[in-house]
Amino acid sequence: MSCGEARELIHGYVDGELDLVRNLEMERHFHECPGCANVHERLRAMRLAMSGSMPYFQPPAGLERRLRSQLRAANDAGSGLRSAGWQWQWAGIAAALVLTVVGTWRVTLMSQQPGSAEELAGEAVAGHVRSLMATHLTDVPSSDRHTVKPWFNGKLDFSPAVGDFKDRGFTLVGGRLDYLYNRPVAALVYQRQQHIINLFVWPAPERSDSQIQLTSRHGYSVLHWVRSQMNYWEVSDLNPSELNEFAALIRKTN
Ligand SMILES: [Zn+2]
């Protein structure tokens, strides 16, 4: 991918609108190109800053209605003056601007919470696909949890619980350091028949326990839950019911 292409797609990338292949191409380009990586970091920081502060700017109740009626009044006044065609134009531009602002407010407020979860689901799937593509499935290939768990010591600021569910048909394959959503995370890799499962784990200090949420992306199932102040993201092409069974096993052990 060229810098020109990367710059064209960069907003879509930051907004999570690109497909998986494009996403991976962009990631690869950022690895190779400090200039574009820099632009990406700035856009990303700006977006994070905006999404962090937006929920506090709730439009006051009735704002949209008041703006609309004022615009209507301005329009009516303008329509009486045949020679003042420019007033029409300005009223039109003002109306478009107001609607844009109100629209943006709405979109921002609506996409607030689901947006970040959506983005995370996308990153979790990208992490899963990357691990399968790059022949870098594990950093510590082992089916022994007493080998995998200590391996993370000193590499992360937390210690993930590592379970062994071989007797239930989910074999531990190993562990890997991954990087999701601007932070290093533990990736625990399990296998069910021919299906690989990536379980991403990292702390969620301010969040209370949640139920398992299931979404799907690009043909992969993504399960997410919070337990004991830890985030869990499970990604695989295995069918959702077996993934649910696996999630239930994990939840029992921590
Ligand atoms: Zn570039």
PDB file of C-alpha atoms and ligand atoms in Angstrom:
ATOM      1  CA  MET A   1       0.000   0.000   0.000  1.00  0.00           C
ATOM      2  CA  SER A   2       1.289   3.453  -0.911  1.00  0.00           C
ATOM      3  CA  CYS A   3       1.287   6.477   1.395  1.00  0.00           C
ATOM      4  CA  GLY A   4      -1.314   8.121  -0.862  1.00  0.00           C
ATOM      5  CA  GLU A   5      -3.688   5.182  -0.446  1.00  0.00           C
ATOM      6  CA  ALA A   6      -2.996   5.036   3.288  1.00  0.00           C
ATOM      7  CA  ARG A   7      -3.802   8.740   3.741  1.00  0.00           C
ATOM      8  CA  GLU A   8      -7.006   8.303   1.773  1.00  0.00           C
ATOM      9  CA  LEU A   9      -8.155   5.422   3.953  1.00  0.00           C
ATOM     10  CA  ILE A  10      -6.818   6.646   7.262  1.00  0.00           C
ATOM     11  CA  HIS A  11     -10.062   8.276   8.477  1.00  0.00           C
ATOM     12  CA  GLY A  12     -12.022   5.178   7.621  1.00  0.00           C
ATOM     13  CA  TYR A  13      -9.436   3.132   9.485  1.00  0.00           C
ATOM     14  CA  VAL A  14      -9.621   5.281  12.611  1.00  0.00           C
ATOM     15  CA  ASP A  15     -13.418   5.156  12.470  1.00  0.00           C
ATOM     16  CA  GLY A  16     -13.374   1.361  12.162  1.00  0.00           C
ATOM     17  CA  GLU A  17     -15.070   1.434   8.775  1.00  0.00           C
ATOM     18  CA  LEU A  18     -12.583  -0.597   6.741  1.00  0.00           C
ATOM     19  CA  ASP A  19     -12.880  -4.273   6.052  1.00  0.00           C
ATOM     20  CA  LEU A  20     -10.529  -6.767   7.599  1.00  0.00           C
ATOM     21  CA  VAL A  21      -8.113  -7.015   4.673  1.00  0.00           C
ATOM     22  CA  ARG A  22      -7.822  -3.240   4.378  1.00  0.00           C
ATOM     23  CA  ASN A  23      -7.345  -3.000   8.140  1.00  0.00           C
ATOM     24  CA  LEU A  24      -4.443  -5.423   8.005  1.00  0.00           C
ATOM     25  CA  GLU A  25      -2.887  -3.594   5.051  1.00  0.00           C
ATOM     26  CA  MET A  26      -3.121  -0.346   6.989  1.00  0.00           C
ATOM     27  CA  GLU A  27      -1.531  -1.912  10.070  1.00  0.00           C
ATOM     28  CA  ARG A  28       1.276  -3.258   7.934  1.00  0.00           C
ATOM     29  CA  HIS A  29       1.816   0.158   6.358  1.00  0.00           C
ATOM     30  CA  PHE A  30       1.984   1.870   9.768  1.00  0.00           C
ATOM     31  CA  HIS A  31       4.641  -0.617  10.742  1.00  0.00           C
ATOM     32  CA  GLU A  32       6.746   0.322   7.736  1.00  0.00           C
ATOM     33  CA  CYS A  33       5.984   4.026   7.475  1.00  0.00           C
ATOM     34  CA  PRO A  34       6.654   6.325  10.456  1.00  0.00           C
ATOM     35  CA  GLY A  35       5.046   9.293   8.679  1.00  0.00           C
ATOM     36  CA  CYS A  36       1.657   7.646   8.244  1.00  0.00           C
ATOM     37  CA  ALA A  37       1.946   5.997  11.661  1.00  0.00           C
ATOM     38  CA  ASN A  38       2.381   9.475  13.119  1.00  0.00           C
ATOM     39  CA  VAL A  39      -0.698  10.827  11.362  1.00  0.00           C
ATOM     40  CA  HIS A  40      -2.610   7.782  12.542  1.00  0.00           C
ATOM     41  CA  GLU A  41      -1.543   8.289  16.166  1.00  0.00           C
ATOM     42  CA  ARG A  42      -2.638  11.919  16.112  1.00  0.00           C
ATOM     43  CA  LEU A  43      -6.017  11.103  14.561  1.00  0.00           C
ATOM     44  CA  ARG A  44      -6.545   8.312  17.019  1.00  0.00           C
ATOM     45  CA  ALA A  45      -5.658  10.483  20.008  1.00  0.00           C
ATOM     46  CA  MET A  46      -8.009  13.182  18.753  1.00  0.00           C
ATOM     47  CA  ARG A  47     -10.804  10.688  18.313  1.00  0.00           C
ATOM     48  CA  LEU A  48     -10.246   9.248  21.795  1.00  0.00           C
ATOM     49  CA  ALA A  49     -10.200  12.718  23.329  1.00  0.00           C
ATOM     50  CA  MET A  50     -13.433  13.552  21.556  1.00  0.00           C
ATOM     51  CA  SER A  51     -15.188  10.365  22.509  1.00  0.00           C
ATOM     52  CA  GLY A  52     -14.037  10.830  26.091  1.00  0.00           C
ATOM     53  CA  SER A  53     -15.544  14.282  26.470  1.00  0.00           C
ATOM     54  CA  MET A  54     -18.600  14.101  24.236  1.00  0.00           C
ATOM     55  CA  PRO A  55     -21.087  12.460  26.607  1.00  0.00           C
ATOM     56  CA  TYR A  56     -20.976  15.524  28.847  1.00  0.00           C
ATOM     57  CA  PHE A  57     -22.248  17.805  26.086  1.00  0.00           C
ATOM     58  CA  GLN A  58     -25.826  16.647  26.098  1.00  0.00           C
ATOM     59  CA  PRO A  59     -27.911  19.011  23.971  1.00  0.00           C
ATOM     60  CA  PRO A  60     -30.431  20.713  26.242  1.00  0.00           C
ATOM     61  CA  ALA A  61     -33.978  19.404  25.958  1.00  0.00           C
ATOM     62  CA  GLY A  62     -35.930  21.139  23.219  1.00  0.00           C
ATOM     63  CA  LEU A  63     -32.874  22.610  21.505  1.00  0.00           C
ATOM     64  CA  GLU A  64     -33.612  20.999  18.178  1.00  0.00           C
ATOM     65  CA  ARG A  65     -37.251  22.129  18.266  1.00  0.00           C
ATOM     66  CA  ARG A  66     -36.261  25.719  19.131  1.00  0.00           C
ATOM     67  CA  LEU A  67     -33.670  25.860  16.377  1.00  0.00           C
ATOM     68  CA  ARG A  68     -36.096  24.485  13.837  1.00  0.00           C
ATOM     69  CA  SER A  69     -38.812  27.025  14.708  1.00  0.00           C
ATOM     70  CA  GLN A  70     -36.308  29.890  14.588  1.00  0.00           C
ATOM     71  CA  LEU A  71     -35.155  28.750  11.194  1.00  0.00           C
ATOM     72  CA  ARG A  72     -38.720  28.483  10.009  1.00  0.00           C
ATOM     73  CA  ALA A  73     -39.348  32.051  11.201  1.00  0.00           C
ATOM     74  CA  ALA A  74     -36.211  33.223   9.403  1.00  0.00           C
ATOM     75  CA  ASN A  75     -37.362  31.436   6.274  1.00  0.00           C
ATOM     76  CA  ASP A  76     -40.840  32.956   6.437  1.00  0.00           C
ATOM     77  CA  ALA A  77     -39.400  36.442   6.885  1.00  0.00           C
ATOM     78  CA  GLY A  78     -37.079  35.837   3.941  1.00  0.00           C
ATOM     79  CA  SER A  79     -39.845  34.627   1.658  1.00  0.00           C
ATOM     80  CA  GLY A  80     -41.595  38.015   1.848  1.00  0.00           C
ATOM     81  CA  LEU A  81     -38.618  39.733   0.253  1.00  0.00           C
ATOM     82  CA  ARG A  82     -38.414  38.723  -3.373  1.00  0.00           C
ATOM     83  CA  SER A  83     -35.318  40.790  -4.037  1.00  0.00           C
ATOM     84  CA  ALA A  84     -33.460  39.393  -1.049  1.00  0.00           C
ATOM     85  CA  GLY A  85     -32.626  36.041  -2.601  1.00  0.00           C
ATOM     86  CA  TRP A  86     -29.380  35.870  -0.644  1.00  0.00           C
ATOM     87  CA  GLN A  87     -31.338  35.621   2.611  1.00  0.00           C
ATOM     88  CA  TRP A  88     -32.842  32.428   1.317  1.00  0.00           C
ATOM     89  CA  GLN A  89     -29.428  31.083   0.629  1.00  0.00           C
ATOM     90  CA  TRP A  90     -28.108  31.997   4.051  1.00  0.00           C
ATOM     91  CA  ALA A  91     -31.133  30.518   5.762  1.00  0.00           C
ATOM     92  CA  GLY A  92     -30.564  27.332   3.795  1.00  0.00           C
ATOM     93  CA  ILE A  93     -26.903  27.170   4.750  1.00  0.00           C
ATOM     94  CA  ALA A  94     -27.727  27.917   8.398  1.00  0.00           C
ATOM     95  CA  ALA A  95     -30.360  25.194   8.388  1.00  0.00           C
ATOM     96  CA  ALA A  96     -27.902  22.697   6.949  1.00  0.00           C
ATOM     97  CA  LEU A  97     -25.324  23.629   9.568  1.00  0.00           C
ATOM     98  CA  VAL A  98     -27.770  23.324  12.445  1.00  0.00           C
ATOM     99  CA  LEU A  99     -29.003  19.970  11.237  1.00  0.00           C
ATOM    100  CA  THR A 100     -25.436  18.793  10.874  1.00  0.00           C
ATOM    101  CA  VAL A 101     -24.612  19.837  14.422  1.00  0.00           C
ATOM    102  CA  VAL A 102     -27.730  18.236  15.870  1.00  0.00           C
ATOM    103  CA  GLY A 103     -27.152  15.152  13.752  1.00  0.00           C
ATOM    104  CA  THR A 104     -23.563  14.861  14.931  1.00  0.00           C
ATOM    105  CA  TRP A 105     -24.682  15.171  18.516  1.00  0.00           C
ATOM    106  CA  ARG A 106     -27.151  12.388  18.040  1.00  0.00           C
ATOM    107  CA  VAL A 107     -24.702  10.093  16.312  1.00  0.00           C
ATOM    108  CA  THR A 108     -22.025  10.732  18.923  1.00  0.00           C
ATOM    109  CA  LEU A 109     -24.375  10.084  21.817  1.00  0.00           C
ATOM    110  CA  MET A 110     -25.828   6.983  20.256  1.00  0.00           C
ATOM    111  CA  SER A 111     -22.545   5.444  19.269  1.00  0.00           C
ATOM    112  CA  GLN A 112     -20.825   6.204  22.546  1.00  0.00           C
ATOM    113  CA  GLN A 113     -20.862   2.941  24.454  1.00  0.00           C
ATOM    114  CA  PRO A 114     -21.604   0.493  21.635  1.00  0.00           C
ATOM    115  CA  GLY A 115     -19.001   2.292  19.520  1.00  0.00           C
ATOM    116  CA  SER A 116     -16.140   1.448  21.789  1.00  0.00           C
ATOM    117  CA  ALA A 117     -17.342  -2.146  22.193  1.00  0.00           C
ATOM    118  CA  GLU A 118     -17.690  -2.393  18.419  1.00  0.00           C
ATOM    119  CA  GLU A 119     -14.198  -1.115  17.965  1.00  0.00           C
ATOM    120  CA  LEU A 120     -12.849  -3.567  20.509  1.00  0.00           C
ATOM    121  CA  ALA A 121     -14.664  -6.454  18.851  1.00  0.00           C
ATOM    122  CA  GLY A 122     -13.042  -5.396  15.581  1.00  0.00           C
ATOM    123  CA  GLU A 123      -9.612  -5.276  17.168  1.00  0.00           C
ATOM    124  CA  ALA A 124     -10.135  -8.645  18.849  1.00  0.00           C
ATOM    125  CA  VAL A 125     -11.034 -10.227  15.492  1.00  0.00           C
ATOM    126  CA  ALA A 126      -8.061  -8.537  13.803  1.00  0.00           C
ATOM    127  CA  GLY A 127      -5.821  -9.906  16.573  1.00  0.00           C
ATOM    128  CA  HIS A 128      -7.244 -13.372  16.061  1.00  0.00           C
ATOM    129  CA  VAL A 129      -6.777 -13.277  12.277  1.00  0.00           C
ATOM    130  CA  ARG A 130      -3.272 -11.859  12.646  1.00  0.00           C
ATOM    131  CA  SER A 131      -2.316 -14.695  14.968  1.00  0.00           C
ATOM    132  CA  LEU A 132      -3.461 -17.226  12.365  1.00  0.00           C
ATOM    133  CA  MET A 133      -1.891 -15.462   9.379  1.00  0.00           C
ATOM    134  CA  ALA A 134       1.502 -14.560  10.695  1.00  0.00           C
ATOM    135  CA  THR A 135       2.437 -18.029  11.934  1.00  0.00           C
ATOM    136  CA  HIS A 136       2.823 -16.356  15.275  1.00  0.00           C
ATOM    137  CA  LEU A 137       0.083 -18.108  17.161  1.00  0.00           C
ATOM    138  CA  THR A 138       1.960 -18.474  20.412  1.00  0.00           C
ATOM    139  CA  ASP A 139       5.030 -17.014  22.103  1.00  0.00           C
ATOM    140  CA  VAL A 140       5.000 -19.815  24.621  1.00  0.00           C
ATOM    141  CA  PRO A 141       3.696 -22.998  23.008  1.00  0.00           C
ATOM    142  CA  SER A 142       2.625 -25.286  25.811  1.00  0.00           C
ATOM    143  CA  SER A 143      -0.406 -27.227  26.963  1.00  0.00           C
ATOM    144  CA  ASP A 144       0.741 -26.871  30.571  1.00  0.00           C
ATOM    145  CA  ARG A 145      -0.871 -23.949  32.361  1.00  0.00           C
ATOM    146  CA  HIS A 146       1.968 -23.999  34.897  1.00  0.00           C
ATOM    147  CA  THR A 147       4.263 -23.098  32.012  1.00  0.00           C
ATOM    148  CA  VAL A 148       1.972 -20.603  30.281  1.00  0.00           C
ATOM    149  CA  LYS A 149       0.854 -18.549  33.294  1.00  0.00           C
ATOM    150  CA  PRO A 150       4.337 -17.784  34.705  1.00  0.00           C
ATOM    151  CA  TRP A 151       5.564 -16.917  31.209  1.00  0.00           C
ATOM    152  CA  PHE A 152       3.539 -13.673  31.407  1.00  0.00           C
ATOM    153  CA  ASN A 153       5.380 -12.574  34.572  1.00  0.00           C
ATOM    154  CA  GLY A 154       7.263  -9.359  33.951  1.00  0.00           C
ATOM    155  CA  LYS A 155       5.692  -8.947  30.524  1.00  0.00           C
ATOM    156  CA  LEU A 156       2.330  -7.627  31.707  1.00  0.00           C
ATOM    157  CA  ASP A 157       1.160  -5.595  34.687  1.00  0.00           C
ATOM    158  CA  PHE A 158      -1.317  -8.332  35.596  1.00  0.00           C
ATOM    159  CA  SER A 159      -1.380 -12.111  35.749  1.00  0.00           C
ATOM    160  CA  PRO A 160      -4.078 -13.800  33.658  1.00  0.00           C
ATOM    161  CA  ALA A 161      -5.832 -16.876  34.998  1.00  0.00           C
ATOM    162  CA  VAL A 162      -4.920 -19.798  32.757  1.00  0.00           C
ATOM    163  CA  GLY A 163      -7.258 -22.775  32.845  1.00  0.00           C
ATOM    164  CA  ASP A 164      -6.813 -26.274  31.508  1.00  0.00           C
ATOM    165  CA  PHE A 165      -9.940 -27.723  29.937  1.00  0.00           C
ATOM    166  CA  LYS A 166      -8.501 -30.639  28.007  1.00  0.00           C
ATOM    167  CA  ASP A 167     -10.953 -33.066  29.603  1.00  0.00           C
ATOM    168  CA  ARG A 168     -13.783 -30.885  28.262  1.00  0.00           C
ATOM    169  CA  GLY A 169     -12.357 -30.835  24.747  1.00  0.00           C
ATOM    170  CA  PHE A 170     -10.646 -27.438  24.861  1.00  0.00           C
ATOM    171  CA  THR A 171      -6.888 -27.954  24.723  1.00  0.00           C
ATOM    172  CA  LEU A 172      -4.506 -25.228  25.819  1.00  0.00           C
ATOM    173  CA  VAL A 173      -2.066 -24.513  22.981  1.00  0.00           C
ATOM    174  CA  GLY A 174      -0.091 -21.710  24.565  1.00  0.00           C
ATOM    175  CA  GLY A 175       0.101 -18.005  25.301  1.00  0.00           C
ATOM    176  CA  ARG A 176       1.072 -14.902  23.407  1.00  0.00           C
ATOM    177  CA  LEU A 177       1.549 -11.224  24.073  1.00  0.00           C
ATOM    178  CA  ASP A 178      -0.775  -9.173  21.915  1.00  0.00           C
ATOM    179  CA  TYR A 179      -1.553  -5.508  21.595  1.00  0.00           C
ATOM    180  CA  LEU A 180      -5.182  -4.417  21.479  1.00  0.00           C
ATOM    181  CA  TYR A 181      -6.686  -0.991  21.736  1.00  0.00           C
ATOM    182  CA  ASN A 182      -3.439   0.674  22.771  1.00  0.00           C
ATOM    183  CA  ARG A 183      -2.388  -1.732  25.471  1.00  0.00           C
ATOM    184  CA  PRO A 184      -0.554  -5.039  25.819  1.00  0.00           C
ATOM    185  CA  VAL A 185      -2.899  -7.914  26.581  1.00  0.00           C
ATOM    186  CA  ALA A 186      -2.587 -11.624  27.303  1.00  0.00           C
ATOM    187  CA  ALA A 187      -3.724 -13.889  24.489  1.00  0.00           C
ATOM    188  CA  LEU A 188      -4.452 -17.448  25.607  1.00  0.00           C
ATOM    189  CA  VAL A 189      -4.764 -19.875  22.744  1.00  0.00           C
ATOM    190  CA  TYR A 190      -6.966 -22.949  22.892  1.00  0.00           C
ATOM    191  CA  GLN A 191      -7.928 -25.529  20.339  1.00  0.00           C
ATOM    192  CA  ARG A 192     -11.170 -27.431  19.805  1.00  0.00           C
ATOM    193  CA  GLN A 193     -10.733 -30.045  17.049  1.00  0.00           C
ATOM    194  CA  GLN A 194      -9.382 -27.950  14.160  1.00  0.00           C
ATOM    195  CA  HIS A 195     -10.644 -24.636  15.537  1.00  0.00           C
ATOM    196  CA  ILE A 196      -8.357 -22.129  17.199  1.00  0.00           C
ATOM    197  CA  ILE A 197      -9.746 -19.955  19.984  1.00  0.00           C
ATOM    198  CA  ASN A 198      -8.020 -16.757  21.057  1.00  0.00           C
ATOM    199  CA  LEU A 199      -8.930 -15.561  24.535  1.00  0.00           C
ATOM    200  CA  PHE A 200      -7.767 -11.991  25.129  1.00  0.00           C
ATOM    201  CA  VAL A 201      -7.510 -10.926  28.762  1.00  0.00           C
ATOM    202  CA  TRP A 202      -6.672  -7.604  30.388  1.00  0.00           C
ATOM    203  CA  PRO A 203      -7.782  -5.607  33.432  1.00  0.00           C
ATOM    204  CA  ALA A 204     -11.041  -3.652  33.553  1.00  0.00           C
ATOM    205  CA  PRO A 205     -10.551  -1.987  36.955  1.00  0.00           C
ATOM    206  CA  GLU A 206     -13.680   0.167  36.967  1.00  0.00           C
ATOM    207  CA  ARG A 207     -16.108  -2.309  35.529  1.00  0.00           C
ATOM    208  CA  SER A 208     -18.481  -4.633  37.299  1.00  0.00           C
ATOM    209  CA  ASP A 209     -19.176  -8.185  36.144  1.00  0.00           C
ATOM    210  CA  SER A 210     -21.224  -8.525  32.985  1.00  0.00           C
ATOM    211  CA  GLN A 211     -23.059 -11.282  31.157  1.00  0.00           C
ATOM    212  CA  ILE A 212     -21.565 -12.864  28.067  1.00  0.00           C
ATOM    213  CA  GLN A 213     -22.269 -10.802  24.965  1.00  0.00           C
ATOM    214  CA  LEU A 214     -22.081 -12.464  21.581  1.00  0.00           C
ATOM    215  CA  THR A 215     -21.449 -10.676  18.299  1.00  0.00           C
ATOM    216  CA  SER A 216     -20.079 -11.827  14.998  1.00  0.00           C
ATOM    217  CA  ARG A 217     -17.688 -10.142  12.629  1.00  0.00           C
ATOM    218  CA  HIS A 218     -16.351 -11.275   9.288  1.00  0.00           C
ATOM    219  CA  GLY A 219     -17.575 -14.792   9.994  1.00  0.00           C
ATOM    220  CA  TYR A 220     -15.946 -15.016  13.424  1.00  0.00           C
ATOM    221  CA  SER A 221     -17.846 -15.204  16.669  1.00  0.00           C
ATOM    222  CA  VAL A 222     -16.814 -12.751  19.350  1.00  0.00           C
ATOM    223  CA  LEU A 223     -17.810 -13.268  22.972  1.00  0.00           C
ATOM    224  CA  HIS A 224     -17.165 -10.644  25.580  1.00  0.00           C
ATOM    225  CA  TRP A 225     -17.655 -10.432  29.309  1.00  0.00           C
ATOM    226  CA  VAL A 226     -16.184  -8.807  32.398  1.00  0.00           C
ATOM    227  CA  ARG A 227     -15.418 -10.891  35.416  1.00  0.00           C
ATOM    228  CA  SER A 228     -13.541  -9.965  38.603  1.00  0.00           C
ATOM    229  CA  GLN A 229     -12.425  -6.699  37.018  1.00  0.00           C
ATOM    230  CA  MET A 230     -10.934  -8.389  33.986  1.00  0.00           C
ATOM    231  CA  ASN A 231     -11.985  -7.993  30.356  1.00  0.00           C
ATOM    232  CA  TYR A 232     -12.421 -11.204  28.389  1.00  0.00           C
ATOM    233  CA  TRP A 233     -12.702 -11.336  24.604  1.00  0.00           C
ATOM    234  CA  GLU A 234     -13.029 -14.727  22.992  1.00  0.00           C
ATOM    235  CA  VAL A 235     -12.710 -15.042  19.207  1.00  0.00           C
ATOM    236  CA  SER A 236     -12.999 -18.099  17.003  1.00  0.00           C
ATOM    237  CA  ASP A 237     -14.621 -19.603  13.936  1.00  0.00           C
ATOM    238  CA  LEU A 238     -16.013 -22.322  16.209  1.00  0.00           C
ATOM    239  CA  ASN A 239     -19.807 -22.362  16.511  1.00  0.00           C
ATOM    240  CA  PRO A 240     -21.313 -19.993  19.096  1.00  0.00           C
ATOM    241  CA  SER A 241     -22.817 -22.694  21.311  1.00  0.00           C
ATOM    242  CA  GLU A 242     -19.455 -24.409  21.882  1.00  0.00           C
ATOM    243  CA  LEU A 243     -17.828 -21.009  22.397  1.00  0.00           C
ATOM    244  CA  ASN A 244     -20.477 -20.268  24.995  1.00  0.00           C
ATOM    245  CA  GLU A 245     -19.694 -23.557  26.704  1.00  0.00           C
ATOM    246  CA  PHE A 246     -16.026 -22.566  26.758  1.00  0.00           C
ATOM    247  CA  ALA A 247     -16.838 -19.111  28.135  1.00  0.00           C
ATOM    248  CA  ALA A 248     -18.861 -20.705  30.913  1.00  0.00           C
ATOM    249  CA  LEU A 249     -15.887 -22.912  31.816  1.00  0.00           C
ATOM    250  CA  ILE A 250     -13.565 -19.902  31.934  1.00  0.00           C
ATOM    251  CA  ARG A 251     -15.989 -17.939  34.075  1.00  0.00           C
ATOM    252  CA  LYS A 252     -16.154 -20.784  36.574  1.00  0.00           C
ATOM    253  CA  THR A 253     -12.404 -20.748  37.120  1.00  0.00           C
ATOM    254  CA  ASN A 254     -12.051 -17.047  37.933  1.00  0.00           C
TER     255      ASN A 254
HETATM  256 ZN    ZN B   1       3.065   6.031   4.486  1.00  0.00          ZN
END
